Coordinates of C-alpha atoms and ligand atoms in Angstrom, one line a residue:
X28 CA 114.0 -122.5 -120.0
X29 CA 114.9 -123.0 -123.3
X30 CA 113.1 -123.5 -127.0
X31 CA 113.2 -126.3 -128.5
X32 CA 116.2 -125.1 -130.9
X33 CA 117.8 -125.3 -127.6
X34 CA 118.1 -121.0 -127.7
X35 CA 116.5 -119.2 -124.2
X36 CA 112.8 -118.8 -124.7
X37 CA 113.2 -115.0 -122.9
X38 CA 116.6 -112.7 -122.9
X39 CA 116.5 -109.1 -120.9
X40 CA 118.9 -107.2 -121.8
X41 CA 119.9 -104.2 -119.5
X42 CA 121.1 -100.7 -121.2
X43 CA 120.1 -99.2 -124.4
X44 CA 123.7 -97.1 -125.4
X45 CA 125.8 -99.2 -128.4
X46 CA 126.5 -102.0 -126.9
X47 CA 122.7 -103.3 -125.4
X48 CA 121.4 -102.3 -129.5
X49 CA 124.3 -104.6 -131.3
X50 CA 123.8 -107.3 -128.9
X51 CA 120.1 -107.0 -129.6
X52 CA 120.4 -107.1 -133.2
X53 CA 122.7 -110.0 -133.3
X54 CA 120.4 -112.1 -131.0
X55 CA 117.0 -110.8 -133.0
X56 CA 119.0 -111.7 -136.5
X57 CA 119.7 -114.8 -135.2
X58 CA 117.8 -116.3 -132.1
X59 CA 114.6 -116.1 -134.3
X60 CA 112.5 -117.9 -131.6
X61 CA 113.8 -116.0 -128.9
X62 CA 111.6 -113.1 -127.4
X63 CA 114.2 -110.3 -126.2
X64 CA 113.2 -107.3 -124.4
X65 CA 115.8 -104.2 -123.8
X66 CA 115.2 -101.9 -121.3
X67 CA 116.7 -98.5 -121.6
X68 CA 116.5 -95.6 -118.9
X69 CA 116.0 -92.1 -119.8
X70 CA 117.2 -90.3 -116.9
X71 CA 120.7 -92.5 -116.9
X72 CA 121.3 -92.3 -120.9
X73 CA 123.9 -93.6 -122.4
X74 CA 127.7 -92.3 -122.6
X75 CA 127.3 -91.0 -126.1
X76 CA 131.1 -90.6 -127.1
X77 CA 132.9 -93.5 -129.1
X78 CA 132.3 -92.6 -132.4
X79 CA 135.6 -94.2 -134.5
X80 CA 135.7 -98.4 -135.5
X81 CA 137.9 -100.8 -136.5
X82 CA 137.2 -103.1 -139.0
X83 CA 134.6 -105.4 -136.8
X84 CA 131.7 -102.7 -137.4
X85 CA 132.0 -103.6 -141.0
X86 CA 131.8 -107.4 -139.9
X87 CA 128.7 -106.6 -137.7
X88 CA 126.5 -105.3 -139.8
X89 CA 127.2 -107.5 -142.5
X90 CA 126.0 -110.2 -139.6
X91 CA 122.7 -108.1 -139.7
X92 CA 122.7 -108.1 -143.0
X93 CA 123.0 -104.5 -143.5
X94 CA 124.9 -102.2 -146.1
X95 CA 126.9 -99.2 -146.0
X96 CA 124.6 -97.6 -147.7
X97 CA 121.8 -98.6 -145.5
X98 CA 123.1 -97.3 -142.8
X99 CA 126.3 -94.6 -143.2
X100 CA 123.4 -91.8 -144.4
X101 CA 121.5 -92.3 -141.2
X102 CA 124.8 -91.8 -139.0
X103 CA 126.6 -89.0 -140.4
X104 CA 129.3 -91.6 -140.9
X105 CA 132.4 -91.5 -142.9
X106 CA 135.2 -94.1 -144.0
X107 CA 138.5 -94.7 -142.5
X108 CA 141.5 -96.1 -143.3
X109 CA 143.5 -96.3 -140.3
X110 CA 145.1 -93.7 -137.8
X111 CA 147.5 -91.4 -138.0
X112 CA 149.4 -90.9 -134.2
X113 CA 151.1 -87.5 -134.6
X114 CA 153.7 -85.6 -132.1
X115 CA 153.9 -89.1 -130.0
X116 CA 157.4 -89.4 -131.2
X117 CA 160.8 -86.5 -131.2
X118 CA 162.7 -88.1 -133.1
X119 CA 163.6 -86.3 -136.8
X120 CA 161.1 -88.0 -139.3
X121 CA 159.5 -90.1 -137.5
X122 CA 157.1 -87.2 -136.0
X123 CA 154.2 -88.8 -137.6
X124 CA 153.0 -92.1 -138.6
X125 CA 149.8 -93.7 -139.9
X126 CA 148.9 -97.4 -138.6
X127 CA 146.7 -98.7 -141.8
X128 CA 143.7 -101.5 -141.1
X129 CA 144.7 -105.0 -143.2
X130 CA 145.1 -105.4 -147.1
X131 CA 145.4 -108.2 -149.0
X132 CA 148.7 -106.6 -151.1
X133 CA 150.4 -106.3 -147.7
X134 CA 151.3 -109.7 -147.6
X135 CA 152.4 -109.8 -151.4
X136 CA 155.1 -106.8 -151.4
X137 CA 155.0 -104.5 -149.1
X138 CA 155.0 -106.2 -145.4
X139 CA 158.6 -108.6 -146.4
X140 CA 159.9 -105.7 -147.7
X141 CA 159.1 -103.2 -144.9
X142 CA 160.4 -106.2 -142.8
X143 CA 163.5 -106.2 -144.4
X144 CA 164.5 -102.6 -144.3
X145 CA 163.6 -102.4 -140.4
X146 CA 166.5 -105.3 -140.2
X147 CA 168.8 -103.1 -142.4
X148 CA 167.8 -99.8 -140.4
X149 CA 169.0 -101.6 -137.0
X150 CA 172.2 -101.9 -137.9
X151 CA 172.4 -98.9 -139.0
X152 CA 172.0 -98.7 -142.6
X153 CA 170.2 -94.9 -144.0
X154 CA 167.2 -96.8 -145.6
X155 CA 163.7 -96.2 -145.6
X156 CA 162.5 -97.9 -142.7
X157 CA 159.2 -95.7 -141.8
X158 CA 155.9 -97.6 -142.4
X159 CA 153.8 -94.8 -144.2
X160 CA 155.9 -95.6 -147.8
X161 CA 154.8 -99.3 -147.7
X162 CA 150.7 -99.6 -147.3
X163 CA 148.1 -99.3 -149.5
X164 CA 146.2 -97.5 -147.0
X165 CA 148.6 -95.2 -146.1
X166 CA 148.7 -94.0 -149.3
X167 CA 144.4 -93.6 -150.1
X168 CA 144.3 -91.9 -146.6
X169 CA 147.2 -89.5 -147.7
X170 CA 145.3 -88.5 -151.2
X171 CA 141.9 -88.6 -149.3
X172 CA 140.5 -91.6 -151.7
X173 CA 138.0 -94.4 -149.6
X174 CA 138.5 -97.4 -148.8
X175 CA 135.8 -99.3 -151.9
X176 CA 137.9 -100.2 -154.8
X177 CA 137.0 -100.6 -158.7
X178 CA 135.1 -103.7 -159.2
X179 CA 138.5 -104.6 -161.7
X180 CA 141.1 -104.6 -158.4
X181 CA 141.3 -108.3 -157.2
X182 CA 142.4 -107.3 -153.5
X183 CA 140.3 -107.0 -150.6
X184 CA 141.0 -104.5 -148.1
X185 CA 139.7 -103.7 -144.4
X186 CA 138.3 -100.5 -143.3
X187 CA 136.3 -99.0 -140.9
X188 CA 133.8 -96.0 -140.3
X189 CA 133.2 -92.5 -138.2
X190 CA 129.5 -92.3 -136.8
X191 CA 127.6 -90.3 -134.8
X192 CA 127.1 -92.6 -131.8
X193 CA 123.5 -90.8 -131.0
X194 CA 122.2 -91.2 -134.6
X195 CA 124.0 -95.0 -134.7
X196 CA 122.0 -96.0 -131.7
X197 CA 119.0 -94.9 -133.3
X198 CA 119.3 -96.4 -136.4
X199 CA 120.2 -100.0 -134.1
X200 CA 116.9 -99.3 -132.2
X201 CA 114.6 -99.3 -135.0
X202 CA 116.6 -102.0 -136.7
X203 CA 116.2 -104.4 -133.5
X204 CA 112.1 -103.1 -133.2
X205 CA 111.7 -104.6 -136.8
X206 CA 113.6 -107.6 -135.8
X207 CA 110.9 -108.1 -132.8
X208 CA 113.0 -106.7 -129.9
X209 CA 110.7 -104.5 -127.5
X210 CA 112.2 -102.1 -126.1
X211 CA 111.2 -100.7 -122.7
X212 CA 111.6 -97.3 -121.2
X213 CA 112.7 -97.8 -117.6
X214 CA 115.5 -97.4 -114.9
X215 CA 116.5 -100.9 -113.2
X216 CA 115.9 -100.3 -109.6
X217 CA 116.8 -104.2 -108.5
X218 CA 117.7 -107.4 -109.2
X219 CA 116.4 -110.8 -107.9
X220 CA 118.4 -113.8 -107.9
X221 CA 117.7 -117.3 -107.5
X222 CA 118.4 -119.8 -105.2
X223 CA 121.5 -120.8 -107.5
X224 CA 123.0 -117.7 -108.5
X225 CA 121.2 -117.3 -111.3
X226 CA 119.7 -114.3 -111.8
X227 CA 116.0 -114.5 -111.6
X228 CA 114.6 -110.9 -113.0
X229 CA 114.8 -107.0 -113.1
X230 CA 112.8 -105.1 -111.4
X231 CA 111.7 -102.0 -112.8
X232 CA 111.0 -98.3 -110.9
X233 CA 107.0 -98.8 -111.7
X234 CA 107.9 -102.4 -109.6
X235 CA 107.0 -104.5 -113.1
X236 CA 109.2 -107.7 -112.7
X237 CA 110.6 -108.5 -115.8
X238 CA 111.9 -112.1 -115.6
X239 CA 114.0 -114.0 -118.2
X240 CA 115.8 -117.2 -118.7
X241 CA 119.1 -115.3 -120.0
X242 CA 120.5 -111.6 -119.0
X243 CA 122.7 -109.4 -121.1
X244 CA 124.2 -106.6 -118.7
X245 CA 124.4 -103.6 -120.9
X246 CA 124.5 -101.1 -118.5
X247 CA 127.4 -99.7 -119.3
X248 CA 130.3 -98.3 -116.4
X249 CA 127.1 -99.2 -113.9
X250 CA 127.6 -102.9 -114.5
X251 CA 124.3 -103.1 -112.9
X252 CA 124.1 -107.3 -113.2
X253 CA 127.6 -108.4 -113.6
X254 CA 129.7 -106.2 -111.2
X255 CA 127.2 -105.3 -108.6
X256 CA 124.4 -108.2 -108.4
X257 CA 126.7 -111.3 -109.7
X258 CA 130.2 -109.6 -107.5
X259 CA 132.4 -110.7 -110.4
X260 CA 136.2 -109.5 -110.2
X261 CA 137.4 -106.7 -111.9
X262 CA 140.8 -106.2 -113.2
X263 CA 141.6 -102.7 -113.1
X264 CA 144.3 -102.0 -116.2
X265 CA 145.3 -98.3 -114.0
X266 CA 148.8 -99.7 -113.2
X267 CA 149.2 -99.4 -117.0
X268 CA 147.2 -96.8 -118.4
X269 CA 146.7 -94.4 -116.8
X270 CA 144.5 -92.3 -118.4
X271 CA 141.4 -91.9 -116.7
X272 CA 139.7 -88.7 -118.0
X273 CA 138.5 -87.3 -121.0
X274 CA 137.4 -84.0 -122.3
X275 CA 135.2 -83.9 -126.0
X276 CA 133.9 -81.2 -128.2
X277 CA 132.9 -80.7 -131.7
X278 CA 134.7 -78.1 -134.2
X279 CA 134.0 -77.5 -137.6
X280 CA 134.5 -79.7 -140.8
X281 CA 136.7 -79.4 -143.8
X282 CA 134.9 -79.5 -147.0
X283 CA 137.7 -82.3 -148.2
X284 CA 136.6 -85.2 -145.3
X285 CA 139.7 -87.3 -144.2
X286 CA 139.6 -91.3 -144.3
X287 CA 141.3 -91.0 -141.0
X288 CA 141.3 -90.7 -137.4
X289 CA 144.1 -88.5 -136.0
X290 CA 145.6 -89.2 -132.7
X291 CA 147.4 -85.9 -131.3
X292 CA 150.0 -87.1 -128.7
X293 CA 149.3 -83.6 -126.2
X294 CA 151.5 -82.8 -122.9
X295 CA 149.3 -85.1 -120.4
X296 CA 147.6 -87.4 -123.0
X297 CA 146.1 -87.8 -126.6
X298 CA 143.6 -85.9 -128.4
X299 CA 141.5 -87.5 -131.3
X300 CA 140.1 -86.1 -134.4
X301 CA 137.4 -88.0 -135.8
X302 CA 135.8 -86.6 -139.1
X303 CA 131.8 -87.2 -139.4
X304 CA 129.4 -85.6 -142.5
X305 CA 128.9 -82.9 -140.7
X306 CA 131.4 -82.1 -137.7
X307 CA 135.1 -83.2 -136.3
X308 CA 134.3 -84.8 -133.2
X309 CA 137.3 -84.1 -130.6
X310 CA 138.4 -85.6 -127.6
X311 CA 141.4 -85.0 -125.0
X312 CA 142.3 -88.6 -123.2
X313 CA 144.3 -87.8 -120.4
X314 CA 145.3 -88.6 -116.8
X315 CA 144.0 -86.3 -113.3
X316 CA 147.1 -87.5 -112.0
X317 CA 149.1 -84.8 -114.3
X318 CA 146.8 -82.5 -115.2
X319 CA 143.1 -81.6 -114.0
X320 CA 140.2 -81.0 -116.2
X321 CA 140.3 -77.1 -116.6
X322 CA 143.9 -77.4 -118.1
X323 CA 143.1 -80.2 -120.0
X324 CA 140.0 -78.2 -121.6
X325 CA 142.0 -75.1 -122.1
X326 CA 145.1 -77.2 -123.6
X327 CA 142.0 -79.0 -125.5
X328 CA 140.9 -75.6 -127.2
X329 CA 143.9 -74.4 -127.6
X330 CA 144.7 -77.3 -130.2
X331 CA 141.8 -76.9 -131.9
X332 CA 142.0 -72.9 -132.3
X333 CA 138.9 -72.9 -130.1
X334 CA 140.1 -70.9 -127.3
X335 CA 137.8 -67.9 -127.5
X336 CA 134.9 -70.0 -128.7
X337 CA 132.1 -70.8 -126.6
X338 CA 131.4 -74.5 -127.9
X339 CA 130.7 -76.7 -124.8
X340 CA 132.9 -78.7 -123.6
X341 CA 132.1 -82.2 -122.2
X342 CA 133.9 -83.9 -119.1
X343 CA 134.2 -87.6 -118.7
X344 CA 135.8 -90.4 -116.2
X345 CA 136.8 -93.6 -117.4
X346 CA 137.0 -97.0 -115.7
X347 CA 139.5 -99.1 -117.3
X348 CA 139.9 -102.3 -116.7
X349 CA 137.7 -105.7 -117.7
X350 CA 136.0 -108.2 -115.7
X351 CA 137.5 -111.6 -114.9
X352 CA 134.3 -113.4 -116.5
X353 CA 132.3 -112.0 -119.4
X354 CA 129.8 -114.8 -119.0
X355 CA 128.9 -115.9 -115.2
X356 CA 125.8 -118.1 -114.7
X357 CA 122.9 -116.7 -117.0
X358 CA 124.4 -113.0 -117.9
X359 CA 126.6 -112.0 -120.1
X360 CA 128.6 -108.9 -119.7
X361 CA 128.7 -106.8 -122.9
X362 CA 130.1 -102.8 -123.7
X363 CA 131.7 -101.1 -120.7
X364 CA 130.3 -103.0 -118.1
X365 CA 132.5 -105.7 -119.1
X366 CA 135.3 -103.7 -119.5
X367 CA 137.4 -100.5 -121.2
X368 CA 140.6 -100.1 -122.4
X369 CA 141.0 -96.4 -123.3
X370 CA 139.8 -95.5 -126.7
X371 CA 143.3 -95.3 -128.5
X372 CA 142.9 -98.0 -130.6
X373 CA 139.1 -97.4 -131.1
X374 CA 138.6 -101.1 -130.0
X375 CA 135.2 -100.8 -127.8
X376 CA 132.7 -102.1 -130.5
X377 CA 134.6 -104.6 -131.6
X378 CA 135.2 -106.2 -128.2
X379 CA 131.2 -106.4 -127.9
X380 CA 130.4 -107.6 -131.9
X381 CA 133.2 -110.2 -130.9
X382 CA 132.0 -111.0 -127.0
X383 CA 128.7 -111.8 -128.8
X384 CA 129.2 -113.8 -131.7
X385 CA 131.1 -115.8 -129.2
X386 CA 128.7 -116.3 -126.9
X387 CA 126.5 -117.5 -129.3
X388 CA 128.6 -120.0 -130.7
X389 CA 129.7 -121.3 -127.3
X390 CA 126.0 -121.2 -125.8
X391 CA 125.0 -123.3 -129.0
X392 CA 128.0 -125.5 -128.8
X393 CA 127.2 -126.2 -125.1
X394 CA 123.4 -126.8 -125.8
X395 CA 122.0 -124.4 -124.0
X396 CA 124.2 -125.5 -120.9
X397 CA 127.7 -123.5 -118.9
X398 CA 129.9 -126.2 -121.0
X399 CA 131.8 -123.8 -122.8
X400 CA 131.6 -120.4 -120.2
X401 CA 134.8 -121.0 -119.2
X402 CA 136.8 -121.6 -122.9
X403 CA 134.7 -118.3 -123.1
X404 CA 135.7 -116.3 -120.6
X405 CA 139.3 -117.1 -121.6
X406 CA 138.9 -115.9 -125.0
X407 CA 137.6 -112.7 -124.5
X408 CA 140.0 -112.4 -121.6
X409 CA 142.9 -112.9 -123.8
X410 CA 141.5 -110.4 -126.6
X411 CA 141.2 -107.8 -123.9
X412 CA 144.0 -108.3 -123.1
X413 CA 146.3 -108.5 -126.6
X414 CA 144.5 -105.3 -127.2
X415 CA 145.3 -103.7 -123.7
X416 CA 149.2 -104.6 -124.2
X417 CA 149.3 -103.0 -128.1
X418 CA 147.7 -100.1 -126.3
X419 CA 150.3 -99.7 -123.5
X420 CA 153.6 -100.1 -126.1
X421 CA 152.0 -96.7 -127.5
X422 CA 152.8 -95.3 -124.1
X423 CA 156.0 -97.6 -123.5
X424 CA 157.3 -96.7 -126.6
X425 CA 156.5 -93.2 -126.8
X426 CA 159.8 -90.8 -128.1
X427 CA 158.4 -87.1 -126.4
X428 CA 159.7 -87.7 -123.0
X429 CA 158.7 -83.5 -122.7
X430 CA 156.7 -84.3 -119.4
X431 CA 156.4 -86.3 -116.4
X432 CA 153.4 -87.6 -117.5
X433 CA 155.3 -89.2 -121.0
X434 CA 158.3 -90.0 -118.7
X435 CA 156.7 -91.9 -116.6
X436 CA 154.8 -93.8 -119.1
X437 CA 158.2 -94.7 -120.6
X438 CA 159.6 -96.0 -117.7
X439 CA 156.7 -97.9 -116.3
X440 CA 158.1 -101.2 -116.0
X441 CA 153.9 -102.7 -115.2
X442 CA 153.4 -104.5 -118.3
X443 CA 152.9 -107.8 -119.1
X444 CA 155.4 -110.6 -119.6
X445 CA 153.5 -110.8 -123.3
X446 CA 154.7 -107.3 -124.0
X447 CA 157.8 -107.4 -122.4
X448 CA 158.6 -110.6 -124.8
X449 CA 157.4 -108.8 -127.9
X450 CA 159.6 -106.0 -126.6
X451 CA 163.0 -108.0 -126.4
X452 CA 161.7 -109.7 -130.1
X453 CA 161.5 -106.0 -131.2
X454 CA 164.9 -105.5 -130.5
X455 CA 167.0 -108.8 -130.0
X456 CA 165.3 -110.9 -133.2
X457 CA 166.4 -111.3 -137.0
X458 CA 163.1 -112.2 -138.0
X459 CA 160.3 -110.5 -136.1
X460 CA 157.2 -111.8 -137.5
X461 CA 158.4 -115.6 -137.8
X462 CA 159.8 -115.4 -133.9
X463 CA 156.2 -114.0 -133.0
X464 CA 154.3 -116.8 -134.2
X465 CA 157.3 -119.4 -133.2
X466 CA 156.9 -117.8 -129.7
X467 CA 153.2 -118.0 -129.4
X468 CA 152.7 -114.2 -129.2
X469 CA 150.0 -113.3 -132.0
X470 CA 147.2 -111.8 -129.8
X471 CA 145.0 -109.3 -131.3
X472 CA 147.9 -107.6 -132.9
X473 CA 149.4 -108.8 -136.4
X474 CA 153.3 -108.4 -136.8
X475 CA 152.5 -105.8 -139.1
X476 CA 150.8 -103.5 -136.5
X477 CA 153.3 -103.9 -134.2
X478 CA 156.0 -103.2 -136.5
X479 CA 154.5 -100.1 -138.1
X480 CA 154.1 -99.1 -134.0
X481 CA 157.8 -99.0 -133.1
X482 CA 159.0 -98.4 -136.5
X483 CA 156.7 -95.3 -136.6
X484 CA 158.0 -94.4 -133.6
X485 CA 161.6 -94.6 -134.5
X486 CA 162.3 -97.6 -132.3
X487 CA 165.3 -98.7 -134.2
X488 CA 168.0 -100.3 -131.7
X489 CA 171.0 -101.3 -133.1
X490 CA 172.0 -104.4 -133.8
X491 CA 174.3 -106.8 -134.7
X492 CA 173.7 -109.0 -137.8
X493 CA 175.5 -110.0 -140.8
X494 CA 173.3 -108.0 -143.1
X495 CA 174.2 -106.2 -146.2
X496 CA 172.6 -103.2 -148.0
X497 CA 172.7 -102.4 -152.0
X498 CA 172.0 -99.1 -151.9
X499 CA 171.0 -99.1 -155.8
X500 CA 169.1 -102.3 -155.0
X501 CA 167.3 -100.4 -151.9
X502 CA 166.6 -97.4 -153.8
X503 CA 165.2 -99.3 -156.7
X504 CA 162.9 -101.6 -154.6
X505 CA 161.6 -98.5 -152.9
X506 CA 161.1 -97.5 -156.2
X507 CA 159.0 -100.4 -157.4
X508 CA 157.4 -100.3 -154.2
X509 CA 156.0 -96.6 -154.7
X510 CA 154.7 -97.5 -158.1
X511 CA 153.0 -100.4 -157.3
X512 CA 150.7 -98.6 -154.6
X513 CA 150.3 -95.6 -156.9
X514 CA 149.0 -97.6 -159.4
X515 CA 146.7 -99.6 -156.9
X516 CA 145.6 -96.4 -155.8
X517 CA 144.1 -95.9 -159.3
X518 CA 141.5 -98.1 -158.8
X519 CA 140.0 -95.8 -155.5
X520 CA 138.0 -92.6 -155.6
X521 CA 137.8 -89.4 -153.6
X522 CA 136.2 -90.1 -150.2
X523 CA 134.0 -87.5 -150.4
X524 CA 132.4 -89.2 -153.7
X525 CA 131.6 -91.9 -151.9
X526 CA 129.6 -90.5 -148.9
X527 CA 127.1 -88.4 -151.8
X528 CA 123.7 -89.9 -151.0
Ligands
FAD29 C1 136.2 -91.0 -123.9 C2 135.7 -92.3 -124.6 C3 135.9 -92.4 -126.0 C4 135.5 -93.6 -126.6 N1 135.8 -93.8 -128.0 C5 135.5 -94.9 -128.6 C6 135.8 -95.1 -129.9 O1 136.3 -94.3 -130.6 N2 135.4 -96.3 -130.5 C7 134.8 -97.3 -129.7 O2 134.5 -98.4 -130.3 N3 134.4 -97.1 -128.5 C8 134.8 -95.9 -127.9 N4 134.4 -95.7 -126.6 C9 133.6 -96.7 -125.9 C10 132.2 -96.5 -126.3 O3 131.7 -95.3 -125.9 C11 131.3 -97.6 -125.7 O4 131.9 -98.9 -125.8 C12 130.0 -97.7 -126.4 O5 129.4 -96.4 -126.4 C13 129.1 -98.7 -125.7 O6 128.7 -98.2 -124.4 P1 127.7 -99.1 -123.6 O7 126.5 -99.4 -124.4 O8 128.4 -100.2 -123.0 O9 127.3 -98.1 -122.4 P2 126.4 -96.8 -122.4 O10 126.4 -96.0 -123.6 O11 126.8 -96.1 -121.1 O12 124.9 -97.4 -122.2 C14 124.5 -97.9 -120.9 C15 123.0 -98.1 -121.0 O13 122.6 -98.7 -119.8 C16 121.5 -98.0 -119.3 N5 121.4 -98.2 -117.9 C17 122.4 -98.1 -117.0 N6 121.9 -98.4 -115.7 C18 120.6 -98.7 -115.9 C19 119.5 -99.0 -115.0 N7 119.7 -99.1 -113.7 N8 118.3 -99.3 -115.6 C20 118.1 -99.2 -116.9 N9 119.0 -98.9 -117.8 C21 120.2 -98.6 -117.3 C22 121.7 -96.6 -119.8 O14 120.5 -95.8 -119.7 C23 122.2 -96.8 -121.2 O15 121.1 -97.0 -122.0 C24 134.8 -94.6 -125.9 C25 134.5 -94.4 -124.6 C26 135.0 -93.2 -123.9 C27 134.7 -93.1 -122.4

């Protein structure tokens, strides 16, 4: 049934962990008129890892109507710029690389100019063709300045944040509670389902029927209402990525806090480094086809220098993959029991702020009706799977080749005609960017990102073109180029200043 505002009079949502708390607070901030009820169970929990964000956090909670400063205290959390992806690559100076979030002097100097030189650099002219000289970001993350500019600087730019995922979903419970959400304490022990498909109510393990109009599945890798009750396909992404596995503990934090996650190419995977107030939070992504999880701990503590410590380590599976509808009937899918792709990219949160925001804007659009499900489905769909792509040319592209497990990741010729298109664009086009928007291949990915991907990488084919380089010219632009950002990066402080209650 639905309100007169043509909203559902009565959402359940299912699962308590990040994704069931952001969905609730959107709806509650929104759906005024709506009742919403979240059941949570104790003896499942939640996941409790995913603790790094793109810019889309920042764009949630500013839906909420929340501020940093509201909620960054309460989470431990810290800013960040970007990511650096260390060791991925052999190849002399391009070891390293940092991939920076958006900023509005990218467009003005620095991304035609970084453009440029990659074009020179393929035909084999010695320029500087590596993307950490030519972004703002890059440069506050290598001085350890945030992200929040001088009132005086004109130029917006993107960032995102490192929480504790415990402390976050707190602070979202009691922000939903004063937005009218109850919350109930409970394990999900069936599901009934009408006549039609639809899905009628949850029962709970004291046998309380909880019925509702509308169904959010929050229930994480369960996918208690999508997967198992509603049988919707799902896509696994394992021909692709093959991680599967994932090892995590904490270390120690350095008194100067980086604005930065750091991703660790190791021998069967990644590690991260995610700095919070008060700890690093570490995890080893890797694949139990190459390694199992006692060598992938020990290889863990061995990168941290934690070898003869007895911190606990934690072991996780992954499922990754995504469902071939988000929305089906009355549920929507939301967090991991829509879908994963491996947390590289730190892109998990903002596949649920974005899954949604949609969905509200389609169900409204569609008065209350299945008009839009499909246009839905197809959207979400196709950001899952722009992100899962940029993800795998990290793999693809990879320059260690030192193991099986990076060999094979090179060669693996499972990825998707979008990619393999992008790919050949990499390497056969004279303008990049343009030929990526003339060809219909702007998915979640800006040109930019991709670039600063393979360029960071030291993917630098050679071709033929009719360029030529002014080496005075070069040098001088480069020049300009480095004073400009230093001087932009007067108007940012230390990061640490910035996180001072
Ligand atoms: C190794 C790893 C690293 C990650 N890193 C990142 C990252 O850096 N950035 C990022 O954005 N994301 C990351 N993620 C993803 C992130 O952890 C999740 O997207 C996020 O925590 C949301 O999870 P969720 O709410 O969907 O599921 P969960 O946290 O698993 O919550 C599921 C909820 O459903 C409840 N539930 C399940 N079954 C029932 C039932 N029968 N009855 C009642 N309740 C039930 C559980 O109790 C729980 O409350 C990572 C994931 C992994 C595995």
């Amino acid at each position: 049934m639905l309100n007169n505002d043509g909203k559902p009079k009565k959402i359940v949502i299912v699962g308590g962990g990040t994704a069931g708390w952001m969905a609730a607070n959107l709806l509650a901030s929104r759906w005024k008129n709506t009742e919403i009820c979240l059941v949570e169970s104790e003896q499942i929990g939640i996941i409790g890892v995913g603790e790094g964000s793109t810019p889309h956090l920042k764009l949630f909670f500013d839906a909420i109507g929340v501020t940093d400063s509201q909620w960054m205290p309460h989470c431990n959390a810290t800013y960040k710029n970007g990511i650096t992806f260390d060791k991925w690559s052999n190849i002399k100076g391009f070891e390293s690389y940092f991939h920076p979030f958006a900023a509005q002097t990218d467009d003005m100097l620095t991304v035609p100019l970084f453009f440029k030189n990659i074009q020179a650099k393929m035909q084999g002219y010695d320029v500087n063709a590596h993307p950490d000289s030519y972004f703002l970001e890059t440069y506050l993350s290598k001085n350890n300045l945030g992200p929040l500019p001088a009132e005086s600087f004109p130029f917006g730019i993107a960032y995102g944040y490192h929480f504790d995922s415990a402390l976050l979903g707190k602070f979202l419970t009691e922000h939903a509670q004063n937005l009218g959400v109850k919350k109930i304490v409970s394990t999900v022990s069936d599901v009934l389902v009408h006549n039609d498909g639809n899905l009628k109510a949850v029962k709970l393990s004291d046998q309380t029927l909880l019925e509702a109009d509308f169904f959010l599945d929050c229930s994480g890798f369960n996918s208690l209402l999508m997967q198992k009750t509603l049988k919707v396909n799902y896509q696994s992404f394992k021909d692709n990525l093959f991680n599967d596995s994932a090892v995590v503990m904490p270390s120690e934090i350095s008194s100067i806090l980086p604005v930065e996650t750091k991703a660790t190419a190791l021998t069967n995977g990644w590690a991260w480094q995610i700095p919070l107030q008060n700890r690093f939070g570490n995890g080893y992504v890797y694949s139990s086809d190459y390694i199992n999880a006692d060598q992938a701990e020990t290889e863990l503590r061995d990168h941290l220098g934690l070898l003869d410590s007895d911190v606990e380590a934690r072991h996780l599976k992954m499922k990754v993959g995504r469902v071939e509808k988000h929305w089906h009937k009355n549920c929507l899918a939301v967090g991991l029991s829509q879908g994963f792709i491996e947390p590289l990219e730190a892109t998990a949160i903002a596949l649920s702020f974005n899954t949604v925001s949609q969905f509200m804007l389609h169900y409204q659009e569609g008065k209350g009706t299945n008009k839009f499900e499909s246009a839905f489905n197809q959207d979400i769909n196709s950001r899952f799977d722009g992100i899962r792509d940029y993800v795998v040319c990290h793999y693809k592209a990879n320059q260690r080749l030192d193991t099986d497990y990076w060999r094979d990741n090179a060669k693996n010729s499972n990825i998707s005609e979008t990619l393999s298109r992008i790919l050949y664009l990499w390497t056969n086009s004279q303008n990049f960017a343009d030929d990526m928007i003339k060809y219909k291949l702007m998915g979640s990915y800006q040109p930019k990102s991709w670039a600063c991907m393979l360029a960071g990488y030291g993917v630098f084919p050679q071709t033929n073109t009719n360029q030529t380089i002014d080496y005075t010219a070069h040098h001088q632009e480069m020049a300009g180029l480095g004073d400009f950002i230093r001087r932009c990066g007067l108007n940012f402080n230390a990061h640490n200043s910035l996180l001072t209650p």
